[in-house]
mmCIF file of C-alpha atoms and ligand atoms in Angstrom:
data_model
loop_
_atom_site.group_PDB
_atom_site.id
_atom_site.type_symbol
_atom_site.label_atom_id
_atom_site.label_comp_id
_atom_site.label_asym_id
_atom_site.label_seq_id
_atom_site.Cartn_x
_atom_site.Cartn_y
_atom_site.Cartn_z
ATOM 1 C CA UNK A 1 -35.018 -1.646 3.421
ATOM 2 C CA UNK A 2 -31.153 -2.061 2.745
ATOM 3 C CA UNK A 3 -28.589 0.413 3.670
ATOM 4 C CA UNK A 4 -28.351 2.740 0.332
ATOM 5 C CA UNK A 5 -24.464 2.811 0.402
ATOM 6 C CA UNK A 6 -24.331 5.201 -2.940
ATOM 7 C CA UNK A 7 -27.133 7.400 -1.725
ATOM 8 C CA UNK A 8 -26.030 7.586 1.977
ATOM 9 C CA UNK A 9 -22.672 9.483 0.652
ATOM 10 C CA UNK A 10 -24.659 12.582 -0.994
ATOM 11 C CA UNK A 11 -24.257 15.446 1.014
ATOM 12 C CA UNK A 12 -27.721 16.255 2.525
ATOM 13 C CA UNK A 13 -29.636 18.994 0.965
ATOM 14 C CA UNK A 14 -31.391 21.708 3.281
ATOM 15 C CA UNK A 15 -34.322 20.355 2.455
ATOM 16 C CA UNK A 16 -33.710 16.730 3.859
ATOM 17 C CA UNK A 17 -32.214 17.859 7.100
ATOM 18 C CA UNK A 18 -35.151 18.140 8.509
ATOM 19 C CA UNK A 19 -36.637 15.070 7.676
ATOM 20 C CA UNK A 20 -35.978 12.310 10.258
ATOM 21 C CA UNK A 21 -35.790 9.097 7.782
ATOM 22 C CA UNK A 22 -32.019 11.084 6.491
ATOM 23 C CA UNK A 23 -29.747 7.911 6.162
ATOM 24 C CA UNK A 24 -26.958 8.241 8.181
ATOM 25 C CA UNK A 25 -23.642 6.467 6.746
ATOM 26 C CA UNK A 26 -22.647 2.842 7.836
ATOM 27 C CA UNK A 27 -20.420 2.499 10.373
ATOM 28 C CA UNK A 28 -17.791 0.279 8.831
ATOM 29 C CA UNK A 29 -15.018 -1.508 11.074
ATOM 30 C CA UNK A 30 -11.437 -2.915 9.078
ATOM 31 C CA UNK A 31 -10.649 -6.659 10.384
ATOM 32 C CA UNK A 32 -7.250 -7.081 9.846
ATOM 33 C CA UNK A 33 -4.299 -9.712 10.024
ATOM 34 C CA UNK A 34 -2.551 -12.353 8.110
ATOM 35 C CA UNK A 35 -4.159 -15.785 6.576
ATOM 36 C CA UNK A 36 -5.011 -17.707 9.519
ATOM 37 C CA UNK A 37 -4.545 -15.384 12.199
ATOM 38 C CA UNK A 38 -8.268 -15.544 12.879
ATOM 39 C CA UNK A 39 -9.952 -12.485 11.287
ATOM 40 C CA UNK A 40 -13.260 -14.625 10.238
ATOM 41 C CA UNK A 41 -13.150 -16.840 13.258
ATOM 42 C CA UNK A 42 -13.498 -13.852 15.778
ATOM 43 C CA UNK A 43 -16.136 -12.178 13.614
ATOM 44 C CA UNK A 44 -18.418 -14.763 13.787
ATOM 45 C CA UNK A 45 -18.020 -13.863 18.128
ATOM 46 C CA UNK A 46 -18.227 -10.079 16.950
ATOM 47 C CA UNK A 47 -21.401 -10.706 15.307
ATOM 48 C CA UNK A 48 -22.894 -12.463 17.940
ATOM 49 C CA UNK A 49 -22.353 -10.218 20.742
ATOM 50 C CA UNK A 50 -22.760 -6.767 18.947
ATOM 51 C CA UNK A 51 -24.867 -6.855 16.131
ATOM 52 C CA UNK A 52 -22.580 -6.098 13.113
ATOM 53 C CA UNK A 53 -23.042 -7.595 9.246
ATOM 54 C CA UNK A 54 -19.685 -9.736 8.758
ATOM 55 C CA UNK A 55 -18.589 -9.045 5.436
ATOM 56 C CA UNK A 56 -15.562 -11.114 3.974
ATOM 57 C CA UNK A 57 -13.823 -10.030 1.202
ATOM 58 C CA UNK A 58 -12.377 -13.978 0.314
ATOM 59 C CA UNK A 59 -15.956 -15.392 1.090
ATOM 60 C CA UNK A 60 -17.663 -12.848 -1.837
ATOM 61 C CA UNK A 61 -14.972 -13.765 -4.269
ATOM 62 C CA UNK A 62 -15.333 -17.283 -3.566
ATOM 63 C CA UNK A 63 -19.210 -17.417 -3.768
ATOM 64 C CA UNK A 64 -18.363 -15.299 -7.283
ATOM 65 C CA UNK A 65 -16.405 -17.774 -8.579
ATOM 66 C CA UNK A 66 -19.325 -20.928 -7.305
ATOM 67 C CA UNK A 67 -22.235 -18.076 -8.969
ATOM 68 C CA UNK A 68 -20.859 -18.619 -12.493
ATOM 69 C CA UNK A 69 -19.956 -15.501 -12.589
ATOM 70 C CA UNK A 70 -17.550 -14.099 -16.063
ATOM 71 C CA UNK A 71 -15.111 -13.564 -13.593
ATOM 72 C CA UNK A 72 -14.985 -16.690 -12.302
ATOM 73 C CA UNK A 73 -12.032 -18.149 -13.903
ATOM 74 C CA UNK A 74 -9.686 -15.012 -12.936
ATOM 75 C CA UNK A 75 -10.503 -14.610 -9.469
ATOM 76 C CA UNK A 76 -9.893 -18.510 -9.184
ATOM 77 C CA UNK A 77 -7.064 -18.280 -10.805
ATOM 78 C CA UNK A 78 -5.680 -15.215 -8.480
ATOM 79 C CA UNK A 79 -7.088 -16.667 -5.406
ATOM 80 C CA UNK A 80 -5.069 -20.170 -6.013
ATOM 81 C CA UNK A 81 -1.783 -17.446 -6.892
ATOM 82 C CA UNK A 82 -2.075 -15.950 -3.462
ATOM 83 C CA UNK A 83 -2.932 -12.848 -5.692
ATOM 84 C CA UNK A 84 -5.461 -9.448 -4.617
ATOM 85 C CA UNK A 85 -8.466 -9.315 -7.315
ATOM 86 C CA UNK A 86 -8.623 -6.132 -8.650
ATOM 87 C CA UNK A 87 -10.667 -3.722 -7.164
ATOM 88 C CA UNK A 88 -13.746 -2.812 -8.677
ATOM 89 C CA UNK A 89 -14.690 -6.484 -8.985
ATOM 90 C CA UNK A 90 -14.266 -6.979 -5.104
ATOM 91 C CA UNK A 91 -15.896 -3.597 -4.292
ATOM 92 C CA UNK A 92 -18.970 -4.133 -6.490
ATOM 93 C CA UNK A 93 -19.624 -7.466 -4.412
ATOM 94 C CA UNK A 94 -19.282 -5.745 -1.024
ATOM 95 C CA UNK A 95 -21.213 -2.756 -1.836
ATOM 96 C CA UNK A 96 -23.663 -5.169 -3.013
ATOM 97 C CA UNK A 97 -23.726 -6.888 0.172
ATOM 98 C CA UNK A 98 -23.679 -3.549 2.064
ATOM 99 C CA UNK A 99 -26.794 -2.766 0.585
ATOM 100 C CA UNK A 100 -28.821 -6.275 0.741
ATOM 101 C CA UNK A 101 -27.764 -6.945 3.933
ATOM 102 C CA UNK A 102 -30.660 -4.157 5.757
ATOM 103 C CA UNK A 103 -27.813 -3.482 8.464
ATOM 104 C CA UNK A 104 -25.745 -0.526 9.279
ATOM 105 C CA UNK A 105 -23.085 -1.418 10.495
ATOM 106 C CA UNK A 106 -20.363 -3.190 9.112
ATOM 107 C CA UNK A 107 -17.104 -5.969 9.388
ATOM 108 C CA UNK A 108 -15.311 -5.451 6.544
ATOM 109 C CA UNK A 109 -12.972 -8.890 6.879
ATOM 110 C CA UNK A 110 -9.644 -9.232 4.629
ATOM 111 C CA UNK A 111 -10.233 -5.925 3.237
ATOM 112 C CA UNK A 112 -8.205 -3.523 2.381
ATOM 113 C CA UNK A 113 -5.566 -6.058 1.124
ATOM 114 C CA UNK A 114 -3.784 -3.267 -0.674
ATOM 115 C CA UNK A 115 -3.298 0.261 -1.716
ATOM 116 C CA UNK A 116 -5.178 -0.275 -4.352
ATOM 117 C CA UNK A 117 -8.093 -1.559 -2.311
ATOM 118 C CA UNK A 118 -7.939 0.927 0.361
ATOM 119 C CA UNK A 119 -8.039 3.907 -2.388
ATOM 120 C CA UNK A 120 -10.899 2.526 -4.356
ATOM 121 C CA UNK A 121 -12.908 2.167 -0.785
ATOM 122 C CA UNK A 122 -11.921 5.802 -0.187
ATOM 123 C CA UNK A 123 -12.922 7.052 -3.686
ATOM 124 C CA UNK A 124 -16.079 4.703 -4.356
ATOM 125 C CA UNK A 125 -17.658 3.875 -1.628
ATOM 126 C CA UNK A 126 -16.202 7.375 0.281
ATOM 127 C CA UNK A 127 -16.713 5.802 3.883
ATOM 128 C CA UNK A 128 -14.201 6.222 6.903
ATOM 129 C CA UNK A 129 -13.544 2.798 8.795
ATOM 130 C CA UNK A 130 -14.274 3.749 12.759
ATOM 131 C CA UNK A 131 -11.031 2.014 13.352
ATOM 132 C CA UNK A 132 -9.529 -1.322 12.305
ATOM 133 C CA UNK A 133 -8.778 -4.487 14.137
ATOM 134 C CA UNK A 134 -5.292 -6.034 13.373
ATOM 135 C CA UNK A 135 -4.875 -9.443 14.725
ATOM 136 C CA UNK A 136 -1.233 -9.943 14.900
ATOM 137 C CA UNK A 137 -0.285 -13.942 14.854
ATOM 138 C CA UNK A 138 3.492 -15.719 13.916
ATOM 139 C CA UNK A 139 3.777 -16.913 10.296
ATOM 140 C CA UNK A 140 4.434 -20.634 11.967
ATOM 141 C CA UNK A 141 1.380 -20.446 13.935
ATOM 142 C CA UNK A 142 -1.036 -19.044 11.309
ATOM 143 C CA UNK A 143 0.817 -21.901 8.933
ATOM 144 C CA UNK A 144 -0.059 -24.746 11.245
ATOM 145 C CA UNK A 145 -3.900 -22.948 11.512
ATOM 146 C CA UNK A 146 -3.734 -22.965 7.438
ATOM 147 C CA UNK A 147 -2.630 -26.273 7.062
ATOM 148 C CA UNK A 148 -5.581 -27.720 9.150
ATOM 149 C CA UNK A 149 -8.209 -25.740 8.805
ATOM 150 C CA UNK A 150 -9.677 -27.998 6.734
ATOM 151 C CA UNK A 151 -12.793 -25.837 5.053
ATOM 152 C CA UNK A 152 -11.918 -27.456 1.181
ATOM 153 C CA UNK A 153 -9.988 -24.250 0.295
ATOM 154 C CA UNK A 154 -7.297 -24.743 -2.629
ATOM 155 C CA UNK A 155 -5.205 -22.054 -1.680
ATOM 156 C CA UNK A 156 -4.624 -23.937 1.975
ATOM 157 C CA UNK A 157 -1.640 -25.636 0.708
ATOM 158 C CA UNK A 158 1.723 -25.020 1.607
ATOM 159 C CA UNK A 159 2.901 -23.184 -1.643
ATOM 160 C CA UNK A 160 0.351 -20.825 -1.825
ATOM 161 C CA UNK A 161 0.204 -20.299 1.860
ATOM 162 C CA UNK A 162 3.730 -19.317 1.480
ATOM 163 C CA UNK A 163 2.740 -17.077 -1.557
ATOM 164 C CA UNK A 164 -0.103 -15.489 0.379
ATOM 165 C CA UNK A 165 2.852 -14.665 3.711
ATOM 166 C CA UNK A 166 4.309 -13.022 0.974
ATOM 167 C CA UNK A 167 1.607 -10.638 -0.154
ATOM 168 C CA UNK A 168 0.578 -10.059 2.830
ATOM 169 C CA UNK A 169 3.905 -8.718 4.185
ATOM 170 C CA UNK A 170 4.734 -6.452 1.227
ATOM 171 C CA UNK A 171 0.774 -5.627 0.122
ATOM 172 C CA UNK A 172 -1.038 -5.641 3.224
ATOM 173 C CA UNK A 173 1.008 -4.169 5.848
ATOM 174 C CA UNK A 174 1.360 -1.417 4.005
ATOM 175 C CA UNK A 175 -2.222 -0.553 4.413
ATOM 176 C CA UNK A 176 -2.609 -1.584 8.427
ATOM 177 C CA UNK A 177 0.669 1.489 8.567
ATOM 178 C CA UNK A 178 -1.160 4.411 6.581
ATOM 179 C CA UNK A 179 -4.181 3.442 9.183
ATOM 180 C CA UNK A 180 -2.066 3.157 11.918
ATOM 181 C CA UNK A 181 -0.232 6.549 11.564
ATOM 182 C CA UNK A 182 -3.659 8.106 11.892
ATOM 183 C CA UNK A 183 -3.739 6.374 15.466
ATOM 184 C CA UNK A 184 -7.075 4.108 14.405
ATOM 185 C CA UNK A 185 -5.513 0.623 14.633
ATOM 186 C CA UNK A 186 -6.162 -1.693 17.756
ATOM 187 C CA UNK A 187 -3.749 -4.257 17.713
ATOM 188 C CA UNK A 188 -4.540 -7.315 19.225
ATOM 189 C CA UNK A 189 -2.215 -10.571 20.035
ATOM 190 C CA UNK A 190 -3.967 -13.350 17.829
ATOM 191 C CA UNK A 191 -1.394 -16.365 19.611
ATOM 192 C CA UNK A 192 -3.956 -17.143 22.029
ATOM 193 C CA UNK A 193 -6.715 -19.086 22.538
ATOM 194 C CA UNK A 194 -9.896 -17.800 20.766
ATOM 195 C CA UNK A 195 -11.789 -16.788 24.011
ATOM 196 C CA UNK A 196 -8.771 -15.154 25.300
ATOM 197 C CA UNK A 197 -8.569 -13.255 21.992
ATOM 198 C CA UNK A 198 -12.513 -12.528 22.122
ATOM 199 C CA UNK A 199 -12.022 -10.489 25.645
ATOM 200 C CA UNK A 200 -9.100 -8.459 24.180
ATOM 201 C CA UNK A 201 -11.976 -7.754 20.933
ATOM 202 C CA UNK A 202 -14.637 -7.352 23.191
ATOM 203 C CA UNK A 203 -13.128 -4.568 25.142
ATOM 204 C CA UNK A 204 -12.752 -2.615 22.009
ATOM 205 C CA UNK A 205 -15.973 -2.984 20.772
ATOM 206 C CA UNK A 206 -17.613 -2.170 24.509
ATOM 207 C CA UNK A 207 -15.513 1.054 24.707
ATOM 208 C CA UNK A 208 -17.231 1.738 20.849
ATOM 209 C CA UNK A 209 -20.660 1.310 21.524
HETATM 210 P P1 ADP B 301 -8.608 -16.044 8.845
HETATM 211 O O1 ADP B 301 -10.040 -15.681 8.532
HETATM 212 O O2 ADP B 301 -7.841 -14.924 9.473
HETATM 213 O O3 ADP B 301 -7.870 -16.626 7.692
HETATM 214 P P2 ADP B 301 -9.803 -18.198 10.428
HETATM 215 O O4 ADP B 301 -10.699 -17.527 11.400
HETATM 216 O O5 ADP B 301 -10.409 -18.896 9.269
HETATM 217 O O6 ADP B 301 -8.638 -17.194 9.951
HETATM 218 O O7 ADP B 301 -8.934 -19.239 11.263
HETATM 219 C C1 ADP B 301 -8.007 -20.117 10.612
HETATM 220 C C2 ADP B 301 -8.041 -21.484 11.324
HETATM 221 O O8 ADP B 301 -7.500 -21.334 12.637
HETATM 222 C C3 ADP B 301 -9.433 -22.057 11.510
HETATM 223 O O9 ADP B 301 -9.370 -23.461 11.378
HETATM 224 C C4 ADP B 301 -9.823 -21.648 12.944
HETATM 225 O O10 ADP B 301 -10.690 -22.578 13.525
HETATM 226 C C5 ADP B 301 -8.472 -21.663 13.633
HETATM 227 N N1 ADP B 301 -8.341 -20.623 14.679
HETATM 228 C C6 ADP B 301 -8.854 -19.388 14.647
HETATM 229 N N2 ADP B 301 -8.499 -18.700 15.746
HETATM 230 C C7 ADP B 301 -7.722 -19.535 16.479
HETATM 231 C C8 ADP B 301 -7.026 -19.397 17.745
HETATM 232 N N3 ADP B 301 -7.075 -18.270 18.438
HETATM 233 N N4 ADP B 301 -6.305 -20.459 18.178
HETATM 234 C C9 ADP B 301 -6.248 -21.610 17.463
HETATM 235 N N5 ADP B 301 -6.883 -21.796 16.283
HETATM 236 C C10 ADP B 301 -7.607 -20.770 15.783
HETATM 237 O O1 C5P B 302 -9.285 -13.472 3.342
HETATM 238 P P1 C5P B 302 -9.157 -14.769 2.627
HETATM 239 O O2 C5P B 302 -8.021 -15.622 3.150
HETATM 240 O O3 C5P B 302 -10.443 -15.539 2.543
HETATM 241 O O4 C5P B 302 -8.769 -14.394 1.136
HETATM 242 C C1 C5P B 302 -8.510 -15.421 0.189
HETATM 243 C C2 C5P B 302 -7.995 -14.825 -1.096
HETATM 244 O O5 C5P B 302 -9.001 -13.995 -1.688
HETATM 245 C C3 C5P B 302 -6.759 -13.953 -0.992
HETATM 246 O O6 C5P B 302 -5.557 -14.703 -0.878
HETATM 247 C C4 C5P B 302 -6.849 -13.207 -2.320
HETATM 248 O O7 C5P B 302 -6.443 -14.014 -3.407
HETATM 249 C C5 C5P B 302 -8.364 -12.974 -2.436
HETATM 250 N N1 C5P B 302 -8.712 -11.651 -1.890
HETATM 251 C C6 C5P B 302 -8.543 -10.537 -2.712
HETATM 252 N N2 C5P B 302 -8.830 -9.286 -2.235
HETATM 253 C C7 C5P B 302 -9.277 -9.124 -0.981
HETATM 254 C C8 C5P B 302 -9.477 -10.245 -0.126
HETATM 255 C C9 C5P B 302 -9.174 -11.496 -0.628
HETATM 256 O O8 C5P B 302 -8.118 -10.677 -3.851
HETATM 257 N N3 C5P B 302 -9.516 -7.878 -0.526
HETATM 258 MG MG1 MG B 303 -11.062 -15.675 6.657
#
């Protein structure tokens, strides 16, 4: 059965602590970092090794926009502006995915990309990330990732790449400080070669388990 996000955040009554089947909350982990700087690359590792769901926030807007979906044409059209979606449309499609996926545990990639993001999580879906990974990479090196990464994305061209640098330095950092003053960022150096940054994950995750 899938994880019931919604019913998982209802305090307990007396009468179900005693039942064993009580659903416990998802353990949800923040991945980090600017475009390019690996976030989805190193999750694919993270799911490998340690057994999470890999949720990203970009891939459920994208497969929105290929479903048909009446909100199709603006989260296109804010994806190709470097733009964050609002909220409650990206939300809906990860508590969706939360509770399909049967898991219960959680990589929440490119997400939150905002304040606005990070309060709605809080308020909606009224789970605590264990901590969040920030993969810290140079804008020149995540550019030259960008610009051959090659995956058909219209937003991997140099103007909106430069748009997204943008965002991402006055939206998104924002976010990785309010989690960082409440000492639950790990901070990793994303300028290295993948398996070099996979040990540097790994012993974060290990010292988790
Ligand atoms: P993000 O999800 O953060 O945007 P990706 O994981 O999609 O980043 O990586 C962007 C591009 O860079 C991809 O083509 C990927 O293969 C490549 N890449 C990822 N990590 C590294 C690394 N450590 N060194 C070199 N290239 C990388
Ligand atoms: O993480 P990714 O690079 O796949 O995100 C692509 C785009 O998806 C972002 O530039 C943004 O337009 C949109 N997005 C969003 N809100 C998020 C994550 C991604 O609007 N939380
Ligand atoms: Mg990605």
């Amino acid at each position: 059965m899938g994880t019931n996000v919604e019913a998982s955040n209802q305090p307990n009554s007396s009468e179900d602590a005693n039942v064993s089947t009580v659903e416990k909350k998802p353990a949800v982990v923040f991945v980090l970092g600017g475009p390019g700087s690996g976030k989805g690359t190193q999750c694919a590792n993270i799911v490998q090794q340690f057994g999470y769901t890999h949720l990203s926030a970009g891939d459920l807007l994208r497969a929105e926009i290929e479903s048909g979906s009446e909100n199709g044409t603006m989260i296109d059209n804010m994806i190709n502006e470097g733009q964050i979606v609002p909220s409650e449309v990206t939300i809906k499609l990860l508590q969706r995915a939360m509770e399909e996926s049967g898991n219960d545990k959680f990589l929440i990639d490119g997400f939150p990309r905002n304040e606005e993001n990070r309060a709605s999580f809080e308020n909606l879906i009224r789970i605590e990330p264990e901590f969040i990974l920030f993969f810290v990479c140079p804008e020149e090196e995540m550019e030259r990732r960008l610009l051959c990464r090659n995956q058909g994305r219209k937003d991997d061209n140099i103007e909106a790449i430069r748009k997204r640098f943008k965002v991402f330095l006055e939206s998104s950092l924002p976010v990785i400080s309010y989690y960082d003053a409440m000492g639950k960022v790990f901070k990793i150096n994303a300028a290295r070669p993948v398996e070099d940054v996979f040990e540097s994950v790994k012993s974060i995750f290990d010292k988790a388990d």
